[in-house]
């Protein structure tokens, strides 16, 4: 971005499924999360770099998706953010008592 600044929202993904390598967010309805996405979308439309980062603390995960079945309003806000130009990233993380290590980039799947 020309001025070197960005707004970054970080979400911790904890919802995994036994039969899938795809994790989902959110694991409960989150009006605050949807509001944050709308705020990022507004910034992106104003030309500000806005990024949403999903950090996944689960093993065996290759991708993240919105949990539309849990919170359709969050999924709709995510679609709005994407359409506005918010960059969506997902990374796997490994947590210990001493550190958080980002160890792999994950795919992001959209539900339309």
PDB file of C-alpha atoms in Angstrom:
ATOM      1  CA  UNK A   1       0.000   0.000   0.000  1.00  0.00           C
ATOM      2  CA  UNK A   2       1.363   3.451  -0.848  1.00  0.00           C
ATOM      3  CA  UNK A   3       1.433   4.770   2.736  1.00  0.00           C
ATOM      4  CA  UNK A   4       2.672   1.468   4.201  1.00  0.00           C
ATOM      5  CA  UNK A   5      -0.236   1.122   6.632  1.00  0.00           C
ATOM      6  CA  UNK A   6      -2.887  -1.543   6.875  1.00  0.00           C
ATOM      7  CA  UNK A   7      -5.715  -2.579   9.154  1.00  0.00           C
ATOM      8  CA  UNK A   8      -5.449  -6.189  10.266  1.00  0.00           C
ATOM      9  CA  UNK A   9      -8.163  -8.256  11.936  1.00  0.00           C
ATOM     10  CA  UNK A  10      -6.973 -11.594  13.359  1.00  0.00           C
ATOM     11  CA  UNK A  11      -9.397 -14.440  14.042  1.00  0.00           C
ATOM     12  CA  UNK A  12      -8.565 -17.669  15.849  1.00  0.00           C
ATOM     13  CA  UNK A  13     -10.179 -20.654  14.126  1.00  0.00           C
ATOM     14  CA  UNK A  14     -11.077 -23.541  16.434  1.00  0.00           C
ATOM     15  CA  UNK A  15     -13.936 -25.289  14.599  1.00  0.00           C
ATOM     16  CA  UNK A  16     -12.813 -28.457  12.877  1.00  0.00           C
ATOM     17  CA  UNK A  17     -14.713 -31.503  11.695  1.00  0.00           C
ATOM     18  CA  UNK A  18     -13.686 -35.140  12.193  1.00  0.00           C
ATOM     19  CA  UNK A  19     -14.227 -36.053   8.539  1.00  0.00           C
ATOM     20  CA  UNK A  20     -12.761 -32.961   6.872  1.00  0.00           C
ATOM     21  CA  UNK A  21      -9.507 -31.106   6.334  1.00  0.00           C
ATOM     22  CA  UNK A  22     -11.463 -27.831   6.150  1.00  0.00           C
ATOM     23  CA  UNK A  23     -11.947 -25.749   9.304  1.00  0.00           C
ATOM     24  CA  UNK A  24     -14.688 -23.135   9.676  1.00  0.00           C
ATOM     25  CA  UNK A  25     -15.247 -19.769  11.340  1.00  0.00           C
ATOM     26  CA  UNK A  26     -17.101 -18.752  13.447  1.00  0.00           C
ATOM     27  CA  UNK A  27     -17.981 -21.527  15.886  1.00  0.00           C
ATOM     28  CA  UNK A  28     -20.853 -19.423  17.303  1.00  0.00           C
ATOM     29  CA  UNK A  29     -22.875 -16.424  16.161  1.00  0.00           C
ATOM     30  CA  UNK A  30     -20.657 -13.337  16.273  1.00  0.00           C
ATOM     31  CA  UNK A  31     -22.294  -9.983  15.720  1.00  0.00           C
ATOM     32  CA  UNK A  32     -19.002  -8.346  16.656  1.00  0.00           C
ATOM     33  CA  UNK A  33     -17.152 -10.362  13.999  1.00  0.00           C
ATOM     34  CA  UNK A  34     -19.645  -9.316  11.316  1.00  0.00           C
ATOM     35  CA  UNK A  35     -19.332  -5.688  12.442  1.00  0.00           C
ATOM     36  CA  UNK A  36     -15.541  -5.884  12.172  1.00  0.00           C
ATOM     37  CA  UNK A  37     -15.857  -7.258   8.631  1.00  0.00           C
ATOM     38  CA  UNK A  38     -18.157  -4.386   7.656  1.00  0.00           C
ATOM     39  CA  UNK A  39     -15.627  -1.931   9.104  1.00  0.00           C
ATOM     40  CA  UNK A  40     -12.826  -3.536   7.076  1.00  0.00           C
ATOM     41  CA  UNK A  41     -15.026  -3.361   3.961  1.00  0.00           C
ATOM     42  CA  UNK A  42     -15.596   0.362   4.519  1.00  0.00           C
ATOM     43  CA  UNK A  43     -11.857   0.945   4.863  1.00  0.00           C
ATOM     44  CA  UNK A  44     -11.116  -1.062   1.713  1.00  0.00           C
ATOM     45  CA  UNK A  45     -13.671   0.937  -0.279  1.00  0.00           C
ATOM     46  CA  UNK A  46     -11.892   4.106   0.919  1.00  0.00           C
ATOM     47  CA  UNK A  47      -8.616   2.805  -0.522  1.00  0.00           C
ATOM     48  CA  UNK A  48      -7.099   1.643   2.769  1.00  0.00           C
ATOM     49  CA  UNK A  49      -5.430  -1.768   2.810  1.00  0.00           C
ATOM     50  CA  UNK A  50      -7.574  -4.053   4.978  1.00  0.00           C
ATOM     51  CA  UNK A  51      -6.681  -7.667   5.793  1.00  0.00           C
ATOM     52  CA  UNK A  52      -8.480 -10.464   7.626  1.00  0.00           C
ATOM     53  CA  UNK A  53      -6.158 -13.181   8.936  1.00  0.00           C
ATOM     54  CA  UNK A  54      -7.512 -16.535  10.093  1.00  0.00           C
ATOM     55  CA  UNK A  55      -5.096 -18.372  12.409  1.00  0.00           C
ATOM     56  CA  UNK A  56      -5.936 -22.084  12.591  1.00  0.00           C
ATOM     57  CA  UNK A  57      -4.743 -23.997  15.636  1.00  0.00           C
ATOM     58  CA  UNK A  58      -5.830 -27.417  14.377  1.00  0.00           C
ATOM     59  CA  UNK A  59      -3.844 -30.266  12.838  1.00  0.00           C
ATOM     60  CA  UNK A  60      -4.688 -31.832   9.488  1.00  0.00           C
ATOM     61  CA  UNK A  61      -6.312 -28.677   8.137  1.00  0.00           C
ATOM     62  CA  UNK A  62      -5.711 -27.506   4.559  1.00  0.00           C
ATOM     63  CA  UNK A  63      -8.356 -24.781   4.232  1.00  0.00           C
ATOM     64  CA  UNK A  64     -10.786 -22.491   6.048  1.00  0.00           C
ATOM     65  CA  UNK A  65     -14.359 -21.598   5.112  1.00  0.00           C
ATOM     66  CA  UNK A  66     -17.098 -19.420   6.571  1.00  0.00           C
ATOM     67  CA  UNK A  67     -19.462 -21.375   8.851  1.00  0.00           C
ATOM     68  CA  UNK A  68     -22.583 -20.195   7.054  1.00  0.00           C
ATOM     69  CA  UNK A  69     -24.643 -22.878   8.771  1.00  0.00           C
ATOM     70  CA  UNK A  70     -23.769 -21.356  12.164  1.00  0.00           C
ATOM     71  CA  UNK A  71     -23.782 -17.633  11.343  1.00  0.00           C
ATOM     72  CA  UNK A  72     -25.214 -16.655   7.944  1.00  0.00           C
ATOM     73  CA  UNK A  73     -24.850 -12.943   8.786  1.00  0.00           C
ATOM     74  CA  UNK A  74     -21.096 -13.388   9.288  1.00  0.00           C
ATOM     75  CA  UNK A  75     -20.839 -15.252   5.967  1.00  0.00           C
ATOM     76  CA  UNK A  76     -22.722 -12.420   4.227  1.00  0.00           C
ATOM     77  CA  UNK A  77     -20.430  -9.825   5.826  1.00  0.00           C
ATOM     78  CA  UNK A  78     -17.414 -11.835   4.659  1.00  0.00           C
ATOM     79  CA  UNK A  79     -18.735 -11.827   1.076  1.00  0.00           C
ATOM     80  CA  UNK A  80     -19.260  -8.043   1.333  1.00  0.00           C
ATOM     81  CA  UNK A  81     -15.711  -7.596   2.630  1.00  0.00           C
ATOM     82  CA  UNK A  82     -14.250  -9.689  -0.190  1.00  0.00           C
ATOM     83  CA  UNK A  83     -16.251  -7.739  -2.775  1.00  0.00           C
ATOM     84  CA  UNK A  84     -15.000  -4.469  -1.238  1.00  0.00           C
ATOM     85  CA  UNK A  85     -11.373  -5.570  -1.609  1.00  0.00           C
ATOM     86  CA  UNK A  86     -10.496  -6.896   1.847  1.00  0.00           C
ATOM     87  CA  UNK A  87      -7.610  -9.367   1.552  1.00  0.00           C
ATOM     88  CA  UNK A  88      -8.368 -12.706   3.240  1.00  0.00           C
ATOM     89  CA  UNK A  89      -5.483 -14.870   4.477  1.00  0.00           C
ATOM     90  CA  UNK A  90      -5.381 -18.109   6.451  1.00  0.00           C
ATOM     91  CA  UNK A  91      -2.407 -19.700   8.163  1.00  0.00           C
ATOM     92  CA  UNK A  92      -1.929 -22.732  10.333  1.00  0.00           C
ATOM     93  CA  UNK A  93      -0.328 -22.018  13.670  1.00  0.00           C
ATOM     94  CA  UNK A  94       1.353 -24.158  16.279  1.00  0.00           C
ATOM     95  CA  UNK A  95       0.944 -22.987  19.875  1.00  0.00           C
ATOM     96  CA  UNK A  96       3.178 -23.779  22.807  1.00  0.00           C
ATOM     97  CA  UNK A  97       3.397 -22.193  26.237  1.00  0.00           C
ATOM     98  CA  UNK A  98       6.300 -20.091  24.934  1.00  0.00           C
ATOM     99  CA  UNK A  99       5.418 -19.137  21.385  1.00  0.00           C
ATOM    100  CA  UNK A 100       3.032 -19.040  18.466  1.00  0.00           C
ATOM    101  CA  UNK A 101       4.598 -20.296  15.237  1.00  0.00           C
ATOM    102  CA  UNK A 102       2.954 -19.677  11.876  1.00  0.00           C
ATOM    103  CA  UNK A 103       3.851 -22.843  10.013  1.00  0.00           C
ATOM    104  CA  UNK A 104       1.787 -23.070   6.815  1.00  0.00           C
ATOM    105  CA  UNK A 105      -0.435 -21.057   4.493  1.00  0.00           C
ATOM    106  CA  UNK A 106      -3.947 -22.431   4.055  1.00  0.00           C
ATOM    107  CA  UNK A 107      -6.532 -22.067   1.318  1.00  0.00           C
ATOM    108  CA  UNK A 108      -9.682 -20.055   1.911  1.00  0.00           C
ATOM    109  CA  UNK A 109     -12.905 -21.526   0.503  1.00  0.00           C
ATOM    110  CA  UNK A 110     -15.921 -19.301  -0.135  1.00  0.00           C
ATOM    111  CA  UNK A 111     -19.524 -20.431   0.093  1.00  0.00           C
ATOM    112  CA  UNK A 112     -21.707 -18.564  -2.392  1.00  0.00           C
TER     113      UNK A 112
END
